[in-house]
Short mmCIF file of C-alpha atoms and ligand atoms in Angstrom, two decimals:
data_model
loop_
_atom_site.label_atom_id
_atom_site.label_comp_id
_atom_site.label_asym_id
_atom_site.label_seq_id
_atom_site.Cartn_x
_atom_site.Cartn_y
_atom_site.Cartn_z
CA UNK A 92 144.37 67.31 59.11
CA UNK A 93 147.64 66.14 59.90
CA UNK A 94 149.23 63.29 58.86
CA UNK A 95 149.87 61.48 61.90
CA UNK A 96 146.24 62.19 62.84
CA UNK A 97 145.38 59.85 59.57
CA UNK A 98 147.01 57.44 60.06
CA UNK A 99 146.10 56.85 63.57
CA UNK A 100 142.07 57.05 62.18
CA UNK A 101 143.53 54.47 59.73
CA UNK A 102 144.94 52.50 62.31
CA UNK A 103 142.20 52.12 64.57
CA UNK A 104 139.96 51.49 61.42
CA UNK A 105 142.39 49.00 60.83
CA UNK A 106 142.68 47.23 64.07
CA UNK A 107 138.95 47.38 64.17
CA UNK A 108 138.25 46.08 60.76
CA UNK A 109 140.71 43.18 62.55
CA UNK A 110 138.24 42.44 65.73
CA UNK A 111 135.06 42.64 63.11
CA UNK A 112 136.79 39.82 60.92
CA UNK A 113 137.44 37.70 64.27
CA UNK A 114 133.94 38.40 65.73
CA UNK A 115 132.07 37.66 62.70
CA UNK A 116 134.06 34.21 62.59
CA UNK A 117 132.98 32.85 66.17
CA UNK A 118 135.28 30.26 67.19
CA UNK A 119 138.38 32.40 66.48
CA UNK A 120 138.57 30.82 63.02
CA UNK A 121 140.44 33.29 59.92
CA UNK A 122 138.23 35.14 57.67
CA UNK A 123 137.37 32.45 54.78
CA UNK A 124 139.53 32.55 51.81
CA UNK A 125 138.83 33.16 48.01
CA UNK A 126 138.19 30.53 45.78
CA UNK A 127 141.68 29.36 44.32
CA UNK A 128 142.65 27.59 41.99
CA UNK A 129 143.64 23.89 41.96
CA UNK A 130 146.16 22.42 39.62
CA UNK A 131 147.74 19.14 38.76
CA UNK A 132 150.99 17.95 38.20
CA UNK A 133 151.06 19.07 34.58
CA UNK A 134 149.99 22.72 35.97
CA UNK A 135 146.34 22.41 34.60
CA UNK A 136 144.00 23.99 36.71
CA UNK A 137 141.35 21.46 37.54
CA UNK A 138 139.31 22.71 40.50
CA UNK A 139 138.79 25.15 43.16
CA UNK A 140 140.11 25.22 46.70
CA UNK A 141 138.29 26.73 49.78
CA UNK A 142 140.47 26.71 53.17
CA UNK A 143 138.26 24.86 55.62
CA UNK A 144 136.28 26.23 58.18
CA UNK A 145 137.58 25.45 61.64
CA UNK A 146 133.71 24.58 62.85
CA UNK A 147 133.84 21.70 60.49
CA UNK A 148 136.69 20.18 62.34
CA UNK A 149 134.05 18.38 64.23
CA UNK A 150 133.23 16.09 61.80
CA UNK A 151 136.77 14.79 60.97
CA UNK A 152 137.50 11.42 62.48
CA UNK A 153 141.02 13.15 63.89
CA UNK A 154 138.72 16.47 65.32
CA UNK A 155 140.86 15.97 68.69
CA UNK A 156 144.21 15.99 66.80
CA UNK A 157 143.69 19.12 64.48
CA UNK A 158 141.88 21.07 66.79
CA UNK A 159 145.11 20.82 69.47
CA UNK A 160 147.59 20.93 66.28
CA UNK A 161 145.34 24.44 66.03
CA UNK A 162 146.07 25.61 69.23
CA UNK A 163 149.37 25.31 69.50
CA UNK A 164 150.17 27.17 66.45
CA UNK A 165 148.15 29.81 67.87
CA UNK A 166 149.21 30.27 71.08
CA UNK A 167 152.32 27.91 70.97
CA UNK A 168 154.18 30.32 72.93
CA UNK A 169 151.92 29.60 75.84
CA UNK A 170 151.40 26.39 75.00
CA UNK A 171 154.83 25.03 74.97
CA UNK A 172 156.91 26.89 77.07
CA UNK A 173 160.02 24.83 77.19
CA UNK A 174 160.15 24.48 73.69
CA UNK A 175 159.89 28.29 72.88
CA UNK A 176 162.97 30.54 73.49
CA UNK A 177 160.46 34.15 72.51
CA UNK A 178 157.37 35.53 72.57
CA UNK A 179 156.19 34.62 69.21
CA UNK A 180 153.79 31.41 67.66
CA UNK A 181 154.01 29.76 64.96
CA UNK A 182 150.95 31.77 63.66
CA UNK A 183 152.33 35.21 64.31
CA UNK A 184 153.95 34.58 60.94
CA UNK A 185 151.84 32.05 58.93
CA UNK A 186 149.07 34.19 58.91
CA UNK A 187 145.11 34.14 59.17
CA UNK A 188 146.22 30.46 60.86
CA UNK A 189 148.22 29.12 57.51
CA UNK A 190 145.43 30.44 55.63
CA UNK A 191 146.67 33.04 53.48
CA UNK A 192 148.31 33.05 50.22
CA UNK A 193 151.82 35.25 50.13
CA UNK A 194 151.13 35.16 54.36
CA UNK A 195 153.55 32.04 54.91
CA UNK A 196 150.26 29.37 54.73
CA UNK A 197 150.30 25.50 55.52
CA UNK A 198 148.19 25.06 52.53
CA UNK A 199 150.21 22.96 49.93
CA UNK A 200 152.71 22.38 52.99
CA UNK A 201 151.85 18.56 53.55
CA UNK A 202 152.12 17.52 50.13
CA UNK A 203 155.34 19.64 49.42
CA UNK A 204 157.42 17.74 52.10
CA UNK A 205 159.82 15.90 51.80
CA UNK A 206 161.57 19.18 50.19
CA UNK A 207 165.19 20.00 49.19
CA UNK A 208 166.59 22.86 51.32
CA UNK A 209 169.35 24.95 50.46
CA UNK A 210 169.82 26.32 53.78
CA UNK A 211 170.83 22.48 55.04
CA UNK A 212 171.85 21.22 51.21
CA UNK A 213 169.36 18.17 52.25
CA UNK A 214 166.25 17.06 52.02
CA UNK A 215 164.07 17.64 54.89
CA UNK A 216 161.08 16.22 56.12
CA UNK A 217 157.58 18.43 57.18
CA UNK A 218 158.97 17.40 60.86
CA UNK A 219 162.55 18.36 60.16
CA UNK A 220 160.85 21.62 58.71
CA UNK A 221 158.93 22.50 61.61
CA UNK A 222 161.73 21.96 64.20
CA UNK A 223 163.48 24.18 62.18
CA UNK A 224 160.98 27.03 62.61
CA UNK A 225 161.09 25.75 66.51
CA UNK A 226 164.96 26.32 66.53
CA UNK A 227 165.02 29.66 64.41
CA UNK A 228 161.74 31.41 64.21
CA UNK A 229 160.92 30.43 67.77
CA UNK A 230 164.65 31.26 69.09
CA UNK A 231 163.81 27.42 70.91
CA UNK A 232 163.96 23.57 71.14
CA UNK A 233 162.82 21.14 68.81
CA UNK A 234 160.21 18.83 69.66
CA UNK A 235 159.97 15.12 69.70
CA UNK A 236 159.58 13.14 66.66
CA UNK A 237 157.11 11.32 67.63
CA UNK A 238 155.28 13.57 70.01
CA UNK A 239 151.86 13.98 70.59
CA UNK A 240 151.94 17.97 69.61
CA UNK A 241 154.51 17.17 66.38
CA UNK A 242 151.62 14.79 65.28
CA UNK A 243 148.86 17.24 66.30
CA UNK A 244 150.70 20.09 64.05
CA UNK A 245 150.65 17.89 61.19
CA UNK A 246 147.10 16.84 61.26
CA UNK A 247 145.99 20.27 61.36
CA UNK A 248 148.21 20.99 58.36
CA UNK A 249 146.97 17.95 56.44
CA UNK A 250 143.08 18.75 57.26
CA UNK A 251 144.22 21.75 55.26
CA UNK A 252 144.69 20.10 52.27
CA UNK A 253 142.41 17.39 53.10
CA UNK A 254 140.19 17.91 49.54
CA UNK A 255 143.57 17.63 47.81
CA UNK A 256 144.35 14.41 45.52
CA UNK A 257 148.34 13.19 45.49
CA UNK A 258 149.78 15.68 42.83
CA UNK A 259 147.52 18.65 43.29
CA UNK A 260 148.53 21.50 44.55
CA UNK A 261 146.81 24.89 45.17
CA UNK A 262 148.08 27.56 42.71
CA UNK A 263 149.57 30.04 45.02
CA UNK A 264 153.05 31.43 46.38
CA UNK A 265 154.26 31.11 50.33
CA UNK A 266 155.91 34.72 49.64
CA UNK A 267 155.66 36.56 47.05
CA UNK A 268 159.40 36.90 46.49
CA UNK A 269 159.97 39.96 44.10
CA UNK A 270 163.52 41.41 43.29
CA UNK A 271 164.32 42.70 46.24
CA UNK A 272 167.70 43.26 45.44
CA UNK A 273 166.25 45.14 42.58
CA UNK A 274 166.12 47.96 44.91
CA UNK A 275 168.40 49.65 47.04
CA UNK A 276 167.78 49.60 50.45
CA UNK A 277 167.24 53.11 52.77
CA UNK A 278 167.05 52.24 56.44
CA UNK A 279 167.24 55.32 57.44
CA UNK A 280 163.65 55.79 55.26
CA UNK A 281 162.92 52.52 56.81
CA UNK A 282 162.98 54.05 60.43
CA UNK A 283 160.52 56.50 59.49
CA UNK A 284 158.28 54.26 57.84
CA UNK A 285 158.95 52.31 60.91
CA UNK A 286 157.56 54.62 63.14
CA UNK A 287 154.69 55.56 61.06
CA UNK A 288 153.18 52.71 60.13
CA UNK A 289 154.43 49.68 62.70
CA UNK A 290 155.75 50.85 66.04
CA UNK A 291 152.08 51.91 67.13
CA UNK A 292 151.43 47.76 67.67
CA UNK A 293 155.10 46.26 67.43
CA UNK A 294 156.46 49.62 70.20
CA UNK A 295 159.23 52.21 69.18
CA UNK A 296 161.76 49.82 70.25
CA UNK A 297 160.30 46.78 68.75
CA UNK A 298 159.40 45.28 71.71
CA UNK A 299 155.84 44.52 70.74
CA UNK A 300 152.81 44.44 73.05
CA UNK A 301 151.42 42.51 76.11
CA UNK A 302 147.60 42.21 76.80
CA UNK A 303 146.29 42.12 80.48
CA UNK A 304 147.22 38.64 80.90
CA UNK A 305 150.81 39.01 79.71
CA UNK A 306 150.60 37.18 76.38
CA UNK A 307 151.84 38.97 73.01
CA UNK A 308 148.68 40.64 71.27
CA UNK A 309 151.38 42.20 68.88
CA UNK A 310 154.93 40.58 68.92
CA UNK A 311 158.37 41.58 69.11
CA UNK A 312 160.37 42.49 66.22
CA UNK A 313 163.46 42.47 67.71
CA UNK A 314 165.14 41.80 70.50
CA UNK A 315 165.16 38.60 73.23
CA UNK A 316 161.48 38.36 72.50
CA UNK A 317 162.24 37.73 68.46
CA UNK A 318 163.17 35.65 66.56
CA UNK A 319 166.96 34.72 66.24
CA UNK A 320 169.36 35.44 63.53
CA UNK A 321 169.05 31.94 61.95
CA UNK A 322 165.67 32.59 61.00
CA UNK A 323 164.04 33.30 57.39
CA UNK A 324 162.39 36.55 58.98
CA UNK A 325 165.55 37.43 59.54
CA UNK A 326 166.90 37.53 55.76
CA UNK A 327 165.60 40.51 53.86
CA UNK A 328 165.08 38.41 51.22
CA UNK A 329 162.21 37.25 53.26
CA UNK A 330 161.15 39.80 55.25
CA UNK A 331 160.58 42.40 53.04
CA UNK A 332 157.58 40.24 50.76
CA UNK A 333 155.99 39.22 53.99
CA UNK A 334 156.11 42.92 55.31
CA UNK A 335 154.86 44.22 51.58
CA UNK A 336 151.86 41.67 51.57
CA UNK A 337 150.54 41.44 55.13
CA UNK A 338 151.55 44.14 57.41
CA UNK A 339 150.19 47.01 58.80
CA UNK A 340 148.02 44.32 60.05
CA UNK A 341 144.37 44.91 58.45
CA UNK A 342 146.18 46.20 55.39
CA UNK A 343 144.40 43.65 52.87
CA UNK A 344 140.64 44.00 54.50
CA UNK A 345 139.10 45.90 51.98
CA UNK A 346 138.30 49.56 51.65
CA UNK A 347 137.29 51.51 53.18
CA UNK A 348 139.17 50.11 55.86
CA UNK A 349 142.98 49.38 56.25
CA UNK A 350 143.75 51.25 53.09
CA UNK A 351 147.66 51.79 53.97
CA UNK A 352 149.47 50.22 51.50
CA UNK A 353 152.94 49.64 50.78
CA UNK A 354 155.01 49.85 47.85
CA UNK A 355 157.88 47.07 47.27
CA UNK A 356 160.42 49.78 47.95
CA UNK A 357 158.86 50.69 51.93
CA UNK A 358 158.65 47.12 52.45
CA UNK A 359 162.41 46.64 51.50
CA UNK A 360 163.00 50.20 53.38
CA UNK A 361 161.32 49.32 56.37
CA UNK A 362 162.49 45.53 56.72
CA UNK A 363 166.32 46.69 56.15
CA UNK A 364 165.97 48.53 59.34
CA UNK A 365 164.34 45.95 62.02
CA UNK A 366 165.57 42.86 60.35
CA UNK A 367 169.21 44.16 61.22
CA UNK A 368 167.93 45.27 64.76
CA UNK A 369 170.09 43.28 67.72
CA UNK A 370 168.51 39.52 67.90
CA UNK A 371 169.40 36.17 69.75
CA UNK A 372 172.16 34.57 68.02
CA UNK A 373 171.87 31.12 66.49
CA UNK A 374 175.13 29.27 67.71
CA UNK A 375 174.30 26.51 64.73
CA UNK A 376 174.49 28.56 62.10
CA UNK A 377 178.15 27.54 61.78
CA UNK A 378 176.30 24.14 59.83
CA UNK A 379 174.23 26.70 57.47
CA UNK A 380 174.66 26.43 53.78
CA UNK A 381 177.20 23.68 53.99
CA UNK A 382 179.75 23.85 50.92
CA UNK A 383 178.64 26.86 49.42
CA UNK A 384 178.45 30.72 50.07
CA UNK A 385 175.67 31.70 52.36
CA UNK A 386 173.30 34.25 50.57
CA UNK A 387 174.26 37.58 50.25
CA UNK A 388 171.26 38.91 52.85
CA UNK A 389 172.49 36.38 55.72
CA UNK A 390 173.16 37.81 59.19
CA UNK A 391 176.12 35.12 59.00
C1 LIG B 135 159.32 34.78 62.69
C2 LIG B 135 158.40 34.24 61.74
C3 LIG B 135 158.04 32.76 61.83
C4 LIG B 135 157.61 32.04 62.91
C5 LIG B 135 157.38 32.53 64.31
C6 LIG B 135 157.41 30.68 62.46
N1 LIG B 135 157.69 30.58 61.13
FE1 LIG B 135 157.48 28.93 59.97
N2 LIG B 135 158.22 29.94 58.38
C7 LIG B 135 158.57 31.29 58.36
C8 LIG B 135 159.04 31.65 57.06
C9 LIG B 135 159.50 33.05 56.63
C10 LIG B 135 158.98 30.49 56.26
C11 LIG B 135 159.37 30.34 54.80
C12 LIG B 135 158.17 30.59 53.96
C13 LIG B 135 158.45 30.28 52.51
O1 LIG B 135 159.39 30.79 51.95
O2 LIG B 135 157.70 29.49 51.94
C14 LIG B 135 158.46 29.44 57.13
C15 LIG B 135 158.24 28.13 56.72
C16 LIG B 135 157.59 27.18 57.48
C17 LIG B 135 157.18 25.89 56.99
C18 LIG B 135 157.35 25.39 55.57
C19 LIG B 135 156.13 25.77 54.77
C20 LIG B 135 156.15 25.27 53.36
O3 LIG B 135 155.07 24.95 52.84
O4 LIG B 135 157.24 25.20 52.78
C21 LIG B 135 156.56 25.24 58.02
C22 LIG B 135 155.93 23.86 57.99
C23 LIG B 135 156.60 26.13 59.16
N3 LIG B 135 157.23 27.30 58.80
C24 LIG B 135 156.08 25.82 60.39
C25 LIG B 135 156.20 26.64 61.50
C26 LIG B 135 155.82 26.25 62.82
C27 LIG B 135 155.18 24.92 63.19
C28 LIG B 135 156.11 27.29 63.65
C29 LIG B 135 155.98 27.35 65.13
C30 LIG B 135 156.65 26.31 65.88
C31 LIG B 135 156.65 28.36 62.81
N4 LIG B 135 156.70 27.91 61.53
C32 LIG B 135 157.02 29.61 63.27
C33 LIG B 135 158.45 32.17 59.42
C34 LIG B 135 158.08 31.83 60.71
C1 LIG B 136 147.60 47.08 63.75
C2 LIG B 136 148.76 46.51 64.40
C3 LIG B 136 149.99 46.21 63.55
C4 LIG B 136 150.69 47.11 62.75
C5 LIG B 136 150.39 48.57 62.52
C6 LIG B 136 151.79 46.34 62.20
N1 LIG B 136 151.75 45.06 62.64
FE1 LIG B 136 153.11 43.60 62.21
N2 LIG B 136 151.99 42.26 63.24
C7 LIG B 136 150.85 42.55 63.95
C8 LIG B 136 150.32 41.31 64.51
C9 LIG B 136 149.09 41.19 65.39
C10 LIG B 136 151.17 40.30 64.08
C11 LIG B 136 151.02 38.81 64.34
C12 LIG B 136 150.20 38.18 63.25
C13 LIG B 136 148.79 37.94 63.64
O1 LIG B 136 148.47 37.86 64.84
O2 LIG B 136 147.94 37.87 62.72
C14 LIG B 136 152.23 40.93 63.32
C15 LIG B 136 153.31 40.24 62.78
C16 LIG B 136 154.41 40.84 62.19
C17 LIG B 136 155.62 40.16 61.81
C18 LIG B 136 155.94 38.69 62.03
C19 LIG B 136 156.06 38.35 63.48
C20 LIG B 136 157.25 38.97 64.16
O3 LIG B 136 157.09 39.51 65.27
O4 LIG B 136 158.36 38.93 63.63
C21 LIG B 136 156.44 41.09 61.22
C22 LIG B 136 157.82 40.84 60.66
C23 LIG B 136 155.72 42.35 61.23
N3 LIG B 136 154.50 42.18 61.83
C24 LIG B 136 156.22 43.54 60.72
C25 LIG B 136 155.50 44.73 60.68
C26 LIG B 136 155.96 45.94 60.04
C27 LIG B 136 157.30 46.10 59.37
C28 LIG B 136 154.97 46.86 60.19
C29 LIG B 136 154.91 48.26 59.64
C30 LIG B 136 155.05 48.37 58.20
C31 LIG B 136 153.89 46.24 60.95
N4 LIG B 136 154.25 44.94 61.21
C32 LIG B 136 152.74 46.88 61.35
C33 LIG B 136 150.29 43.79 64.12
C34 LIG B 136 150.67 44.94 63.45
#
């Protein structure tokens, strides 16, 4: 057997392994998470955290406002039209719907806002935070302050972290963010990993992939339909521990099934080659990292 044969067995296993996880959770709700642990302000673990299930929304007073807040980080794309500049939603990055340790969650989110960020040298607030994934991640236009879907966002992050006291936390990381600049970057490597393991969903060209009724079943990677250069996915830095910990999609189901793995260096590889890719620009990145040098892995 081939290679290439392989890994397309592994990638249908993969992509099925995908649909089983979302049919066996009606109500397109993620798989359920592992028990974590809960810790205090002191760092002392002192419970467990389960992400909620989506079918208990019902019983929250605010069911109306979290379920919509759930939607349009789903499909926000289709949802919000004149405030996204892309083909990508909010959850096409925080993955398993802010669920997922090292996948980008919403899980301490809430209660980690307002937040010192070095990007803007300031301290930002959750909605501050959010327009700025609108803006960058979403290559789009902030929302209103006070609008209806900013508020509906929120609740669904704070139903998250609803079992939370003030001061706990959940003990996990967004990204897992080893030394990337440990290694040494091959794009070249990177295409071929590329091609291997990610254009078969994301397209040889990064374009990504529309379903029947023209919305993204796998997004762009680069291109008009990406994200722009001001965004996090955009930095190495970033790109490369979201890449190692959650893509090929499926990768993290568990064996025998999405068994592709890979090591730090492919993920650093394979992200130096479509991070660079051509992108929308970001004409406010000219106000990024006032007063001090803009990180070495910055488009800018
Ligand atoms: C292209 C990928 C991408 C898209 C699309 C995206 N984000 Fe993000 N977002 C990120 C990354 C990367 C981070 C930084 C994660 C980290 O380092 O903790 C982030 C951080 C955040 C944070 C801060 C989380 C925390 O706890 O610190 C929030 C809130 C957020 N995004 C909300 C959104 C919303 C709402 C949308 C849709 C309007 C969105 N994001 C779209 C990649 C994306
Ligand atoms: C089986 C299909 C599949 C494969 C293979 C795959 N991805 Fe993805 N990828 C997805 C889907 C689907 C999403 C959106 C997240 C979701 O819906 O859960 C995504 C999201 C992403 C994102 C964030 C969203 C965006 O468009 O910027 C990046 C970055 C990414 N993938 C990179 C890669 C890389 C690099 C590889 C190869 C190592 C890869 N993916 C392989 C399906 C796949």
């Amino acid at each position: 057997m081939n290679k290439g044969f392989i890994s397309v067995v592994l990638l249908i296993a993969g992509s099925a392994s995908a649909a089983w996880a979302m049919y066996s959770n009606s109500f397109y709700d993620a798989p359920p998470t592992p028990a974590l642990e809960v810790v205090n302000a002191d760092g002392e673990v002192v419970g467990e955290y389960r992400a909620p299930l989506a079918r208990d929304i019902l019983s929250e007073e605010n069911a109306e406002d979290i379920i919509y807040g759930m939607r349009l980080l789903n499909e926000t794309s289709r949802l919000l039209p004149d405030n996204v500049g892309n083909g990508l939603n909010c959850n096409s990055c925080h993955m398993a719907q802010g669920k997922r340790p090292l996948g980008a969650p919403y899980i301490n989110t809430v209660g980690d806002y307002p937040k010192f960020m070095p990007r803007s040298q300031a301290v930002l607030d959750l909605t501050q935070r959010i327009n700025g994934c609108f803006r960058r991640s979403m290559n789009g236009e902030p929302l209103p302050d006070d609008s209806a879907e900013m508020h509906a966002m929120q609740a669904y992050m704070a139903w998250l972290a609803k079992d939370l006291e003030p001061g706990q936390r959940v003990n996990i990381e967004n990204m897992d963010y080893f030394k990337v600049g440990q290694y040494t970057p091959d794009p070249v490597r990177g295409e071929r990993i590329y091609s291997q393991q990610c254009a078969a969903c994301h397209g040889q060209n990064g374009e990504g992939m529309k379903d029947q009724f023209g919305d993204y079943i796998f997004p762009a990677l680069w291109g008009d339909e990406s994200f722009n250069i001001g965004a996090g996915m955009a930095r190495l830095s970033r790109a490369a521990p979201f890449v190692k910990h959650n893509m090929p999609l499926g990768v993290s189901l568990h064996a025998p099934l999405g068994q592709i793995e890979l090591s730090e260096q492919d993920a650093v590889d394979v992200s130096a080659y479509f991070t660079v890719k051509p992108r929308p620009d970001f004409p406010d990145k000219i106000f990024d990292w006032p007063g001090v040098p803009n990180p070495p892995d910055s488009r800018y």
